[in-house]
Each structure stands twice: as C-alpha cells, then as structure tokens.
Coordinates of C-alpha atoms and ligand atoms in Angstrom, one line a residue:
M1371 CA 168.6 81.4 17.1
S1372 CA 167.4 81.4 13.5
L1373 CA 164.0 80.9 12.1
E1374 CA 163.6 77.3 10.9
A1375 CA 160.0 76.4 11.0
L1376 CA 156.4 77.7 10.6
I1377 CA 153.6 76.0 12.5
F1378 CA 150.0 76.7 11.3
D1379 CA 146.7 76.4 13.0
V1380 CA 144.0 75.5 10.4
D1381 CA 140.4 76.7 11.2
G1382 CA 140.2 80.4 11.0
T1383 CA 143.9 80.8 10.2
L1384 CA 144.4 79.0 6.8
A1385 CA 140.8 79.5 5.8
N1386 CA 137.5 80.8 7.2
T1387 CA 136.3 77.2 7.7
E1388 CA 134.2 77.9 10.8
R1389 CA 131.5 80.0 9.1
D1390 CA 131.5 78.4 5.7
G1391 CA 132.4 74.9 6.6
H1392 CA 132.0 73.7 10.2
L1393 CA 128.8 75.7 11.0
V1394 CA 127.1 74.7 7.8
A1395 CA 128.1 71.0 8.4
F1396 CA 126.8 71.0 12.0
N1397 CA 123.4 72.4 10.9
L1398 CA 123.1 70.0 8.0
A1399 CA 124.0 67.0 10.2
F1400 CA 121.3 68.1 12.8
E1401 CA 118.7 68.4 10.0
E1402 CA 119.6 65.1 8.5
L1403 CA 119.2 63.4 11.9
G1404 CA 115.8 65.1 12.4
L1405 CA 117.0 67.2 15.3
D1406 CA 115.4 70.6 15.6
W1407 CA 118.7 72.3 16.5
V1408 CA 119.7 75.3 14.4
W1409 CA 122.9 77.1 15.2
S1410 CA 122.8 80.8 14.1
N1411 CA 126.0 82.6 13.2
E1412 CA 125.6 84.6 16.4
L1413 CA 125.2 81.5 18.6
Y1414 CA 128.2 79.8 16.8
H1415 CA 130.3 82.8 17.7
E1416 CA 129.6 82.0 21.4
L1417 CA 130.0 78.2 20.9
L1418 CA 133.4 78.6 19.3
D1419 CA 134.8 79.3 22.8
V1420 CA 134.7 75.5 23.2
T1421 CA 137.2 73.8 20.8
G1422 CA 136.5 70.4 19.3
G1423 CA 133.2 69.6 17.6
Q1424 CA 132.0 66.9 20.1
L1425 CA 132.7 69.1 23.1
R1426 CA 131.0 72.0 21.3
I1427 CA 127.8 69.9 20.9
K1428 CA 127.8 68.9 24.5
H1429 CA 128.4 72.5 25.6
Y1430 CA 125.4 73.5 23.5
L1431 CA 123.1 70.8 25.0
K1432 CA 124.1 71.7 28.5
N1433 CA 123.7 75.5 28.1
H1434 CA 121.0 75.8 25.4
K1435 CA 118.9 72.5 25.6
P1436 CA 119.1 71.7 29.3
E1437 CA 115.9 69.6 28.9
F1438 CA 117.5 67.3 26.4
T1439 CA 118.5 63.8 27.8
H1440 CA 120.0 60.7 26.2
D1441 CA 120.9 57.3 27.7
D1442 CA 124.2 57.2 26.0
L1443 CA 125.2 60.8 25.3
D1444 CA 128.8 60.2 24.4
N1445 CA 127.9 57.8 21.6
F1446 CA 125.0 59.9 20.4
V1447 CA 127.2 63.0 20.1
A1448 CA 130.0 60.9 18.5
S1449 CA 127.5 59.7 15.8
I1450 CA 126.3 63.3 15.1
H1451 CA 129.9 64.4 14.8
K1452 CA 130.8 61.5 12.5
L1453 CA 128.0 62.7 10.1
K1454 CA 129.1 66.3 10.5
T1455 CA 132.7 65.3 9.5
K1456 CA 131.3 63.5 6.4
I1457 CA 129.3 66.6 5.4
Y1458 CA 132.3 68.9 6.1
V1459 CA 134.5 66.8 3.8
R1460 CA 131.9 66.9 1.1
L1461 CA 131.6 70.7 1.4
M1462 CA 135.4 71.0 1.0
A1463 CA 135.3 68.9 -2.1
E1464 CA 132.6 71.2 -3.5
G1465 CA 135.1 74.1 -2.9
A1466 CA 133.1 75.7 -0.2
V1467 CA 136.1 77.5 1.4
P1468 CA 139.1 79.2 -0.2
L1469 CA 142.4 79.8 1.6
R1470 CA 142.8 83.2 3.3
P1471 CA 144.8 85.9 1.5
G1472 CA 148.5 85.2 1.5
V1473 CA 148.4 81.6 2.7
E1474 CA 149.2 79.8 -0.5
R1475 CA 151.9 82.4 -1.4
L1476 CA 153.5 82.2 2.0
F1477 CA 153.7 78.3 1.8
A1478 CA 155.4 78.6 -1.5
E1479 CA 157.9 81.2 -0.3
A1480 CA 158.6 79.4 2.9
R1481 CA 159.3 76.1 1.0
E1482 CA 161.5 78.0 -1.4
A1483 CA 163.5 79.4 1.5
G1484 CA 163.9 75.9 3.1
L1485 CA 161.7 76.6 6.1
R1486 CA 160.0 73.6 7.6
L1487 CA 156.2 73.6 7.8
A1488 CA 153.8 71.9 10.2
I1489 CA 150.2 72.0 11.3
A1490 CA 148.8 72.1 14.8
T1491 CA 145.0 72.0 15.0
T1492 CA 142.1 70.6 17.2
T1493 CA 140.1 69.7 14.1
T1494 CA 139.5 66.2 12.9
P1495 CA 142.4 64.9 10.6
A1496 CA 140.0 64.2 7.8
N1497 CA 139.0 67.9 7.8
V1498 CA 142.6 69.0 7.4
D1499 CA 143.1 66.6 4.5
A1500 CA 140.0 67.8 2.8
L1501 CA 140.8 71.5 3.1
I1502 CA 144.4 71.1 1.9
A1503 CA 143.7 68.6 -0.8
N1504 CA 140.8 70.7 -2.3
T1505 CA 142.6 74.0 -2.2
L1506 CA 146.3 73.2 -2.9
G1507 CA 146.1 69.7 -4.2
R1508 CA 146.6 66.4 -2.5
E1509 CA 150.4 66.5 -3.0
A1510 CA 150.5 69.6 -0.7
L1511 CA 149.8 67.3 2.2
D1512 CA 153.5 66.3 1.9
W1513 CA 154.7 69.9 2.4
F1514 CA 153.9 69.5 6.1
E1515 CA 156.5 67.6 8.1
V1516 CA 154.0 67.0 10.8
I1517 CA 150.2 67.3 10.8
G1518 CA 149.1 67.3 14.4
A1519 CA 145.3 67.1 14.5
G1520 CA 142.3 66.2 16.6
D1521 CA 142.5 63.7 19.4
V1522 CA 146.1 62.6 18.8
V1523 CA 146.6 64.4 22.1
P1524 CA 144.5 64.1 25.3
N1525 CA 143.6 67.8 25.6
L1526 CA 142.5 70.1 22.9
K1527 CA 143.4 73.8 22.7
P1528 CA 143.7 76.0 24.8
A1529 CA 145.8 73.3 26.3
G1530 CA 149.3 73.3 24.8
D1531 CA 149.3 69.5 24.0
I1532 CA 149.0 69.7 20.3
Y1533 CA 151.9 72.2 19.9
H1534 CA 154.1 70.2 22.3
Y1535 CA 153.3 67.1 20.2
V1536 CA 154.2 68.8 16.9
L1537 CA 157.5 70.3 18.4
E1538 CA 158.5 66.9 19.8
K1539 CA 157.8 65.2 16.4
M1540 CA 159.8 67.8 14.6
N1541 CA 162.5 67.6 17.3
I1542 CA 162.8 71.4 17.2
D1543 CA 163.3 74.2 19.7
P1544 CA 160.2 76.5 19.9
K1545 CA 162.7 79.4 19.7
N1546 CA 163.4 78.4 16.1
C1547 CA 159.7 78.6 15.1
I1548 CA 156.8 81.0 14.6
A1549 CA 153.2 79.8 15.1
F1550 CA 150.2 81.2 13.2
E1551 CA 146.9 81.4 15.0
D1552 CA 143.6 83.3 14.8
S1553 CA 142.0 82.8 18.2
H1554 CA 142.6 83.3 21.9
N1555 CA 142.4 79.6 22.6
G1556 CA 145.0 79.1 19.8
I1557 CA 147.6 81.6 21.2
V1558 CA 147.1 80.3 24.7
S1559 CA 148.0 76.8 23.4
A1560 CA 151.0 78.0 21.3
T1561 CA 152.3 80.1 24.2
D1562 CA 152.1 77.1 26.6
A1563 CA 154.6 75.4 24.2
H1564 CA 156.8 78.5 24.4
L1565 CA 156.1 79.5 20.8
K1566 CA 155.8 83.1 19.6
T1567 CA 152.7 83.7 17.6
L1568 CA 151.6 85.8 14.6
I1569 CA 147.8 86.4 14.7
T1570 CA 145.5 86.9 11.7
V1571 CA 142.1 87.7 13.1
N1572 CA 138.7 86.9 11.5
E1573 CA 135.1 87.9 12.1
Y1574 CA 134.8 85.6 15.1
T1575 CA 138.1 86.5 16.8
N1576 CA 138.7 90.2 16.2
S1577 CA 137.7 91.1 19.7
H1578 CA 139.8 88.3 21.4
Q1579 CA 142.7 89.0 23.7
F1580 CA 146.1 88.4 22.1
D1581 CA 148.5 89.7 24.7
E1582 CA 151.4 87.4 23.7
A1583 CA 151.2 88.0 20.0
I1584 CA 154.3 89.3 18.2
V1585 CA 152.0 91.0 15.7
I1586 CA 148.2 91.1 15.0
L1587 CA 147.1 91.5 11.4
N1588 CA 143.8 91.3 9.6
N1589 CA 145.4 88.7 7.2
L1590 CA 148.8 87.8 5.7
G1591 CA 148.3 90.2 2.8
E1592 CA 149.3 90.0 -0.8
P1593 CA 151.6 92.2 -2.9
N1594 CA 148.5 93.8 -4.4
K1595 CA 146.4 93.6 -1.2
P1596 CA 148.2 94.9 1.8
F1597 CA 147.5 93.7 5.3
T1598 CA 146.2 96.0 8.0
M1599 CA 148.3 95.9 11.2
I1600 CA 146.1 95.9 14.2
E1601 CA 148.9 95.8 16.7
G1602 CA 152.7 95.4 16.2
D1603 CA 155.9 97.2 15.4
A1604 CA 155.9 99.7 12.6
T1605 CA 157.2 98.1 9.3
D1606 CA 157.5 98.9 5.6
A1607 CA 156.2 95.5 4.8
T1608 CA 152.7 95.3 3.4
F1609 CA 152.4 91.5 3.2
V1610 CA 153.9 88.7 5.2
N1611 CA 156.9 87.1 3.5
V1612 CA 159.9 85.2 4.7
D1613 CA 162.0 88.4 5.2
Y1614 CA 159.3 89.9 7.3
L1615 CA 159.1 86.8 9.4
R1616 CA 162.8 86.7 9.9
G1617 CA 162.7 90.3 11.1
L1618 CA 159.9 89.5 13.5
H1619 CA 161.7 86.4 14.7
A1620 CA 165.0 88.2 15.3
K1621 CA 163.2 90.8 17.4
H1622 CA 160.8 88.7 19.4
C1623 CA 162.0 85.1 19.6
Ligands
LIG945 C1 139.1 74.6 15.5 C2 138.0 73.9 16.3 C3 137.4 72.7 15.8 C4 136.4 72.9 14.6 C5 135.6 71.7 14.6 O1 140.2 74.8 16.3 O2 137.7 74.4 17.4 O3 136.8 72.2 16.8 O4 135.6 74.0 14.9 O5 136.3 70.6 14.3 P1 141.6 75.2 15.6 P2 135.8 69.1 14.7 O6 141.4 76.5 15.0 O7 142.5 75.2 16.8 O8 141.9 74.1 14.6 O9 134.4 69.1 14.5 O10 136.5 68.2 13.7 O11 136.3 68.9 16.1
LIG946 MG1 141.8 78.5 14.7

C-alpha cells in the first residue's frame, strides 16, 4: 500500500480558527442580536467538546442558561448561527487567522509529489471557502479533490460520517491515506473510517486523548522552525514533508 492522499481537518488543524475566528464570531453575533451571552475563552474550551455551531449553542443554553426558553428554538438557533457564519466570513476576509506553521508548505510539496488532497470538517462550507480563499487564494480551493464540510452528512464528528463521505467520493482505500487532525473528536471520526491520523495539537486540545495517533506534534514545523514531537517514533525529521509522511505511512498504515 502506498501513500496516495492526505485528508485535512480544518478548524484547529489548518489554522487556529476556533479562538480567533469562531469564538469571536459567536460573541459578535450574540451582541448584534442583543443577547447578553458572552463566551469566555475558558467556557469555549469546554463548549468545543460539542462539534457544530448550532449544536454548540444548544448545548450552551441547556447547560449554562437553563432558564432560557424559546417557542421555536431550532429556528432561533439557526438564525443566530447564520449571522455568526456571516461574521466569521467577514473576519476571514479581514485576515483574522493565518494558517498554522507548515500547512502552506506541505500543501505545495504534496501537490508537487502528486498526492491527492481533500478536506473533512464539521464546519459550514462557507467557512472553509473563506479561510482557504483568504489565506491561499481562491484558486487553492481547486487543490482539494473533495471538500467534505458541514451537514453534507447526517452526523458530525466524532461520528465517522464525514470521513466515510470523503473516502467514498475519492474512491480510495483509507490504507492509502493519512488524516490530519487536532482534536479527540476528530481522531475518533477519522479512526471510525479506518484512517491513520497525524495530530497537531493546539491550546484547546493539548490535553486530549489521542491513543490512535501515528504521531502527535505541536505543529507541522518549518525548515527554520522545527516541530516538537509530543509522542511518536524517534526521527531525524524536524518538519513534516512528504518523505516523512511516506515513512510514517510505511510503518503505521
Ligand atoms: C470544528 C467545529 C465547528 C466550528 C464551528 O470541527 O466544531 O463546529 O467550531 O463551525 P472540525 P460552524 O475541527 O472537525 O472542523 O459554526 O460552522 O458549525
Ligand atoms: Mg479540528
């Protein structure tokens, strides 16, 4: 089995969009709608256990605002979320969030090496578009053979639906792929689809369980900015490139 494709999560993996994008957008949406809900960074850390913005708002209401009632909660939450998405897209256009170290370089090297690229995320498709278009340019959206996002599948991560969907669209065996994730929910989802996963942690996920990971790094690293290995096989590599991925794949997949 050879390495043929790389499948990337978005939020927290390609960029630290949760802290500087989603959290900011949720709070601005609440404010604009005259709601007195303010999510601190600490609270958001907890709320991130629930994937999907609408489910996250409902989880918040149930656990932190039990007194709150609404005749048509689903529509109300959907309308808040619609505004949140609009604000998030605007923040991306303002350049609020850069890609994480090594991401742009790895995309270029993988494309050069003829590896296939795809995205598997629970976030809303407009958010993926906005992040990619504003960091790499709109043409970069075509680098991805499949962009699996949001409610294109019935169940969000940690369910494996989105990875199953992407693999089916690519018509590829998971054994020929490596997934890139940052969270426990993400690796549970990828593992359900029989994918092996490389983890790059961030401030929200560095205490998560990643039992199935083939390696856990602080980030992908750059030639002048080595990664820190948190767990994994000893290596001379100091940044993630295609050779390093081929080695990992040969050993673990
Ligand atoms: C990210 C998420 C998303 C975003 C919010 O998961 O959990 O819910 O926080 O996006 P992943 P929406 O890292 O797997 O992409 O508000 O658009 O749902
Ligand atoms: Mg993520």
